[in-house]
Amino acid sequence: MNMRKKVLFFVLTSVFIVNSSFSQQITSLNSDEISWKVKAADELDGADINAGNYNDKKWVSAVVPGTVFASYVNEGLEDTPEFGDNIYHVDKDKYNRNFWYRTKFKVPAEFKNEFVWLNFEGVNRKADVFVNGTYVGSLNGFYERGKFDISRIVKRNSQNVLAVLVYCPVEPIPNYAGPTYISSASWDWMPYVPGLLSGITDDVYLSCTGPVQIVDPWIRTQKLDGSSADLSIEVELQNSTGSDVSGVLTGIINPGNIKISRHVSIRADHFSKIYFDSSSDSVLSLNNPRLWWPSGYGDQPLYTCNFKFEADKIVSDVKKVKFGIRKYSYDTEDNVLHVSVNGKRIFLKGGNWGMSEYMLRCRGDEYYTKIRLHKEMNYNMIRNWIGSTTDEEFYHACDKYGIMVWDDFWLNSHPNLPRDVFAFNKNAVEKVKRLRNYACIAVWCGDNEGYPLEPLNEWLREDIKVYDGNDRRYHPNSHSDALTGSGIWVNLEPKGYFASPPLGFGGEKGWGLRTEIGTAVFSNFESFKKFIPKDKWWPQNEMWNKHFFGKSAANAGPDRYYDSIVDRYGEPGDIEDFCKKAQLVNIETNKAMYEGWADRIWDDASGILIWMSQSAYPSFVWQTYDYYYDLTGAYWGAKKGCEPVHILWNCSNNDIRVVNTSSDNLDDAVASATVYNLDGKEVPGFQYTSKVNAESNTAVTCFTIRFEEKNNLAYKKPTFASSSADNTLPSEATDGGAGSRWSSMYFDSQWIYVDLESIQEINEIHLDWEAAYASSYKLQVSDDAKSWTDVYTCNDGNGNQDKIKIDPVKCRYVRMLGIKRATQWGCSLWEFKVFNKDRSIKEVNPLSDVHFIKLELHDKQGNLISENFYWRGNEYQDYTALNTLSEVDLNVKSKSRKYGRMQIITAAISCPSNAPNIAFAVRVMLVNSRTDEQILPVFMDDNYFSLIPGQSHEVNMEFDPALLKGSKPKIIIKQYRTPTTVK
């Protein structure tokens, strides 16, 4: 993670020339402009730190904005905290105390106006501020802005001393210390940060104005109707003098050159609110406005409004506000929360953002990298979990890229109020006022997995009403009230996201809108090496647990994740093999999560936010791109699953579906499916084509791939049961879909039988149990479904996939009689299959042990608009045959071009037509040709793709050439088996 200094992006956007004699006057006091020092308050020697000649050479150089601990790390006074278990050995007491910050500054010569202001955008957790030894004010809460009048204190023509005493948050943190960074005291994805992220955490700057300041302009989309939009504007003017001031407030909106103005008088030492709307200023009724849309549904144009206040023809203050014209609305039809923008329902796809970086070292342009990666994954929403990201660059980037924000306040389901509820509420008001002009904010949320205790719940509700006009919804609880809970946080089999809604903690049952659901996500080997010491690489050990693969992240189910790798792909031979196989689990799971919800769009499903999409610390859980910006299999699974127009395979019933989550209807498209064996050859009889019409915001079925029809005698035959629960049907156990299931009511002695429709000879029965299974059961046969004969008895069922061979018997009906349940639930089967293996041998299965499903969707002009690729085993989720694949000698050609300051390399990769097999899970990497280190970040449009013999594929890779450090890029191609290098 780089230590790039934060750009004064938000502040500098306010600088513009209003006439030849005045521009807004701002100068940064961040540490990239001047030198800051920091020292523990209890280590001072009693000397006057406010004296200009005070010797602070033994103080530590400070990063501002930043944290105390990050400053010590930056100076090399602590070992790299993200490597190994270094951060766990840091002396917390060294940092969990109060610190002084100190710097010197000069007032710019251009500051000719009457008032000089010292501005703070954020301090964690409290601060006292002194200029030249004079106390000028305090800050209480990390979201409170400070604007201190230092006009009579500051020396205009010489050095000034700025000293800030920063108070460390006091434990316990949740929720007592709020508002603050709750996860700083550790979570199951982030270690305890010494100092609890105390420091000057946001911008510091000087500004200079006349007697009247423009405060928090607020621009609202009041009405949106067809091709017109009505705006309203509220501006607060603050008179800081002892005399009445009269003047003119003007504003100019562009594009459109829309001008408004008002003559106003402000009493001495008072403020006045000025209002504009379409009834008083008809120019604020816009025809054919440029609307802001979430990503995937349209563009993200932004408007600007330049405000100016003049008194006696002298400019006193100016402000520039960016905003988007859009209108949010909400409904809870069928007890599911739906979010609409500009009158159109938006299917929510995104992730939770726990922290930008665990030591607050994400600054400036880095937010554009992170948010762009979310847009590249086809996301349209980020949840700012517990309000842990406070930098406005985050919101600027979300506005730019069309990523809506579910924005939490700083509470986490603990049954206690903050120590200072009044400070908490003041910070909440500050947050709303600072952020309300951003188009991206869609929901304000009170509490993570709980309800804010009173009085905060009603205070927050009223804050949104008063300071945001209820333009966005206030939702008190992140996983309840028309939401379907939080979790689960472990990986399921892909079918587990399709057949029935994964269970959530709290909230309603169903798919609905899930604000948290996730899985462990192991990194690629290249990143693994960067933070795990070599002697701890393999096998799994406590060092992995320090990075949250073990008991420290039990909610992620690391053991289950590990077993999934072994069971599906075979026992890994070493750490590199483990990382390679993990990416396939990452792709499968994350794609299935999004596809499972999209498959049910508006049929009880309105969106899904995974836990998590952003990595704050190098770990093995809950991420898409990792801490170093390497794009894991989870990234590619999410990117594919979230395509606005997407063709998918429902692995629970083998349906091929097209989901259209865009604004445009899809007419006369063509969907196709082809099944390939390991050798890359098409399997006869498994080619499907269908015409498709998919209206905006719908999912339609194209056709069903019939994998089981020839061998399974029970396939889609009439099926009956003693009872059914959980909205399941008996027929779902014989539909050939690995993810649909039947469940009985929660009693013993429950049964299910299938009618083979004629007398058949059978000799094998398969039972694929769900988690609710029978510990004792019988298999029975009959010719009339009345009189039953036992052919098998089990008294020690373990819930695995039972493959039972019996003596050949002729019958029409086959029944499973569950005698005793193993759990509190009923008896549940994913699949109930019946075979005559002798006949099956004659009808040779044309499918190799692992085979591949390639889907394509073309528009009516023949253009490819979506493609998808899956692997499937004859034995459910047994992919070990992939380990027999030979390396394919791929052909690679590349070309490079400039795109602004960025460089784009296009790699054309082709698989020879005489290749011995498919080239599976092809991974493309850019590395430094001199060091072989990965070039990161890189924006790529595809990876982990597979090539059929004779097929070619292009991959575009965009990166900053400065990352090469004078060297040249090199392309590395890795297949599932063996890496090859191409210059």
CSV table of N, CA, C and O in Angstrom, one decimal, residues 564-606:
chain,number,residue,atom,x,y,z
A,564,SER,N,-13.3,-27.7,0.5
A,564,SER,CA,-13.9,-27.5,-0.8
A,564,SER,C,-12.8,-27.7,-1.9
A,564,SER,O,-13.0,-28.3,-2.9
A,565,ILE,N,-11.7,-27.1,-1.6
A,565,ILE,CA,-10.6,-27.2,-2.6
A,565,ILE,C,-10.1,-28.6,-2.7
A,565,ILE,O,-10.0,-29.2,-3.8
A,566,VAL,N,-10.0,-29.3,-1.6
A,566,VAL,CA,-9.5,-30.7,-1.6
A,566,VAL,C,-10.5,-31.6,-2.3
A,566,VAL,O,-10.2,-32.4,-3.2
A,567,ASP,N,-11.8,-31.5,-1.9
A,567,ASP,CA,-12.9,-32.4,-2.4
A,567,ASP,C,-13.1,-32.2,-3.9
A,567,ASP,O,-13.4,-33.1,-4.6
A,568,ARG,N,-13.0,-30.9,-4.3
A,568,ARG,CA,-13.3,-30.7,-5.7
A,568,ARG,C,-12.1,-30.9,-6.7
A,568,ARG,O,-12.3,-31.4,-7.8
A,569,TYR,N,-11.0,-30.4,-6.2
A,569,TYR,CA,-9.8,-30.4,-7.1
A,569,TYR,C,-8.7,-31.3,-6.8
A,569,TYR,O,-7.7,-31.3,-7.5
A,570,GLY,N,-8.8,-31.9,-5.6
A,570,GLY,CA,-7.7,-32.8,-5.2
A,570,GLY,C,-6.8,-32.2,-4.2
A,570,GLY,O,-6.7,-31.0,-4.1
A,571,GLU,N,-6.1,-33.0,-3.4
A,571,GLU,CA,-5.2,-32.5,-2.4
A,571,GLU,C,-4.1,-31.7,-3.0
A,571,GLU,O,-3.4,-32.2,-3.9
A,572,PRO,N,-3.9,-30.4,-2.5
A,572,PRO,CA,-2.8,-29.6,-3.1
A,572,PRO,C,-1.4,-30.2,-2.7
A,572,PRO,O,-1.3,-30.7,-1.6
A,573,GLY,N,-0.5,-30.0,-3.6
A,573,GLY,CA,0.8,-30.5,-3.3
A,573,GLY,C,1.7,-29.5,-2.6
A,573,GLY,O,2.6,-29.9,-1.8
A,574,ASP,N,1.4,-28.2,-2.7
A,574,ASP,CA,2.2,-27.2,-2.1
A,574,ASP,C,1.4,-25.9,-2.1
A,574,ASP,O,0.2,-25.9,-2.5
A,575,ILE,N,1.9,-24.9,-1.6
A,575,ILE,CA,1.2,-23.6,-1.4
A,575,ILE,C,0.8,-23.0,-2.8
A,575,ILE,O,-0.3,-22.5,-3.0
A,576,GLU,N,1.7,-23.2,-3.8
A,576,GLU,CA,1.4,-22.6,-5.1
A,576,GLU,C,0.2,-23.4,-5.7
A,576,GLU,O,-0.7,-22.8,-6.3
A,577,ASP,N,0.2,-24.7,-5.5
A,577,ASP,CA,-0.9,-25.5,-6.0
A,577,ASP,C,-2.2,-25.1,-5.3
A,577,ASP,O,-3.3,-25.1,-5.9
A,578,PHE,N,-2.1,-24.9,-4.0
A,578,PHE,CA,-3.3,-24.5,-3.2
A,578,PHE,C,-3.8,-23.2,-3.7
A,578,PHE,O,-5.1,-23.1,-3.9
A,579,CYS,N,-3.0,-22.2,-3.9
A,579,CYS,CA,-3.5,-20.9,-4.3
A,579,CYS,C,-4.1,-21.0,-5.7
A,579,CYS,O,-5.2,-20.4,-6.0
A,580,LYS,N,-3.5,-21.8,-6.6
A,580,LYS,CA,-4.1,-22.0,-7.9
A,580,LYS,C,-5.5,-22.6,-7.9
A,580,LYS,O,-6.4,-22.1,-8.5
A,581,LYS,N,-5.6,-23.7,-7.1
A,581,LYS,CA,-6.9,-24.3,-7.0
A,581,LYS,C,-8.0,-23.4,-6.2
A,581,LYS,O,-9.2,-23.5,-6.5
A,582,ALA,N,-7.5,-22.6,-5.3
A,582,ALA,CA,-8.4,-21.7,-4.6
A,582,ALA,C,-9.0,-20.8,-5.5
A,582,ALA,O,-10.2,-20.4,-5.3
A,583,GLN,N,-8.3,-20.3,-6.6
A,583,GLN,CA,-9.0,-19.3,-7.5
A,583,GLN,C,-10.2,-19.9,-8.2
A,583,GLN,O,-11.1,-19.2,-8.5
A,584,LEU,N,-10.1,-21.2,-8.4
A,584,LEU,CA,-11.3,-21.9,-9.1
A,584,LEU,C,-12.5,-21.9,-8.1
A,584,LEU,O,-13.6,-21.7,-8.6
A,585,VAL,N,-12.2,-22.2,-6.8
A,585,VAL,CA,-13.3,-22.1,-5.9
A,585,VAL,C,-13.8,-20.6,-5.8
A,585,VAL,O,-15.0,-20.4,-5.7
A,586,ASN,N,-12.9,-19.7,-5.8
A,586,ASN,CA,-13.3,-18.3,-5.7
A,586,ASN,C,-14.2,-17.9,-6.9
A,586,ASN,O,-15.2,-17.2,-6.7
A,587,ILE,N,-13.8,-18.4,-8.1
A,587,ILE,CA,-14.7,-18.0,-9.3
A,587,ILE,C,-16.0,-18.7,-9.1
A,587,ILE,O,-17.1,-18.0,-9.3
A,588,GLU,N,-16.1,-20.0,-8.9
A,588,GLU,CA,-17.3,-20.7,-8.8
A,588,GLU,C,-18.3,-20.0,-7.7
A,588,GLU,O,-19.4,-19.8,-8.0
A,589,THR,N,-17.7,-19.8,-6.5
A,589,THR,CA,-18.6,-19.3,-5.5
A,589,THR,C,-19.1,-17.9,-5.7
A,589,THR,O,-20.3,-17.6,-5.6
A,590,ASN,N,-18.2,-17.0,-6.1
A,590,ASN,CA,-18.6,-15.6,-6.2
A,590,ASN,C,-19.5,-15.4,-7.4
A,590,ASN,O,-20.5,-14.6,-7.4
A,591,LYS,N,-19.3,-16.1,-8.5
A,591,LYS,CA,-20.2,-16.0,-9.6
A,591,LYS,C,-21.6,-16.5,-9.3
A,591,LYS,O,-22.6,-15.9,-9.6
A,592,ALA,N,-21.6,-17.7,-8.6
A,592,ALA,CA,-22.9,-18.3,-8.2
A,592,ALA,C,-23.7,-17.4,-7.3
A,592,ALA,O,-24.9,-17.3,-7.3
A,593,MET,N,-23.0,-16.7,-6.3
A,593,MET,CA,-23.7,-15.8,-5.4
A,593,MET,C,-24.5,-14.7,-6.2
A,593,MET,O,-25.7,-14.6,-6.0
A,594,TYR,N,-23.9,-14.1,-7.1
A,594,TYR,CA,-24.5,-13.0,-7.9
A,594,TYR,C,-25.6,-13.6,-8.9
A,594,TYR,O,-26.7,-13.1,-9.1
A,595,GLU,N,-25.2,-14.8,-9.5
A,595,GLU,CA,-26.1,-15.4,-10.4
A,595,GLU,C,-27.4,-15.9,-9.7
A,595,GLU,O,-28.5,-15.9,-10.3
A,596,GLY,N,-27.2,-16.5,-8.5
A,596,GLY,CA,-28.3,-17.0,-7.8
A,596,GLY,C,-29.3,-16.0,-7.5
A,596,GLY,O,-30.5,-16.2,-7.5
A,597,TRP,N,-28.9,-14.7,-7.1
A,597,TRP,CA,-29.8,-13.6,-6.9
A,597,TRP,C,-30.4,-13.1,-8.2
A,597,TRP,O,-31.6,-12.9,-8.3
A,598,ALA,N,-29.5,-12.9,-9.2
A,598,ALA,CA,-30.0,-12.4,-10.5
A,598,ALA,C,-31.1,-13.3,-11.1
A,598,ALA,O,-32.0,-12.9,-11.7
A,599,ASP,N,-30.9,-14.6,-10.9
A,599,ASP,CA,-31.8,-15.6,-11.5
A,599,ASP,C,-33.2,-15.4,-10.9
A,599,ASP,O,-34.2,-15.8,-11.6
A,600,ARG,N,-33.3,-14.8,-9.7
A,600,ARG,CA,-34.6,-14.6,-9.1
A,600,ARG,C,-35.0,-13.1,-9.1
A,600,ARG,O,-35.8,-12.7,-8.3
A,601,ILE,N,-34.5,-12.3,-10.0
A,601,ILE,CA,-34.7,-10.9,-10.0
A,601,ILE,C,-36.2,-10.6,-9.9
A,601,ILE,O,-37.0,-11.1,-10.7
A,602,TRP,N,-36.6,-9.8,-9.0
A,602,TRP,CA,-37.9,-9.3,-8.6
A,602,TRP,C,-38.8,-10.5,-8.1
A,602,TRP,O,-39.9,-10.2,-7.7
A,603,ASP,N,-38.4,-11.7,-8.3
A,603,ASP,CA,-39.1,-12.8,-7.7
A,603,ASP,C,-38.5,-13.1,-6.3
A,603,ASP,O,-37.9,-14.1,-6.1
A,604,ASP,N,-38.7,-12.2,-5.4
A,604,ASP,CA,-38.2,-12.2,-4.1
A,604,ASP,C,-36.8,-11.7,-4.0
A,604,ASP,O,-36.2,-11.7,-2.9
A,605,ALA,N,-36.1,-11.3,-5.1
A,605,ALA,CA,-34.7,-10.9,-5.1
A,605,ALA,C,-34.6,-9.5,-5.6
A,605,ALA,O,-35.1,-9.2,-6.7
A,606,SER,N,-34.0,-8.6,-4.8
A,606,SER,CA,-33.8,-7.2,-5.3
A,606,SER,C,-32.4,-6.8,-5.3
A,606,SER,O,-32.0,-5.7,-5.7
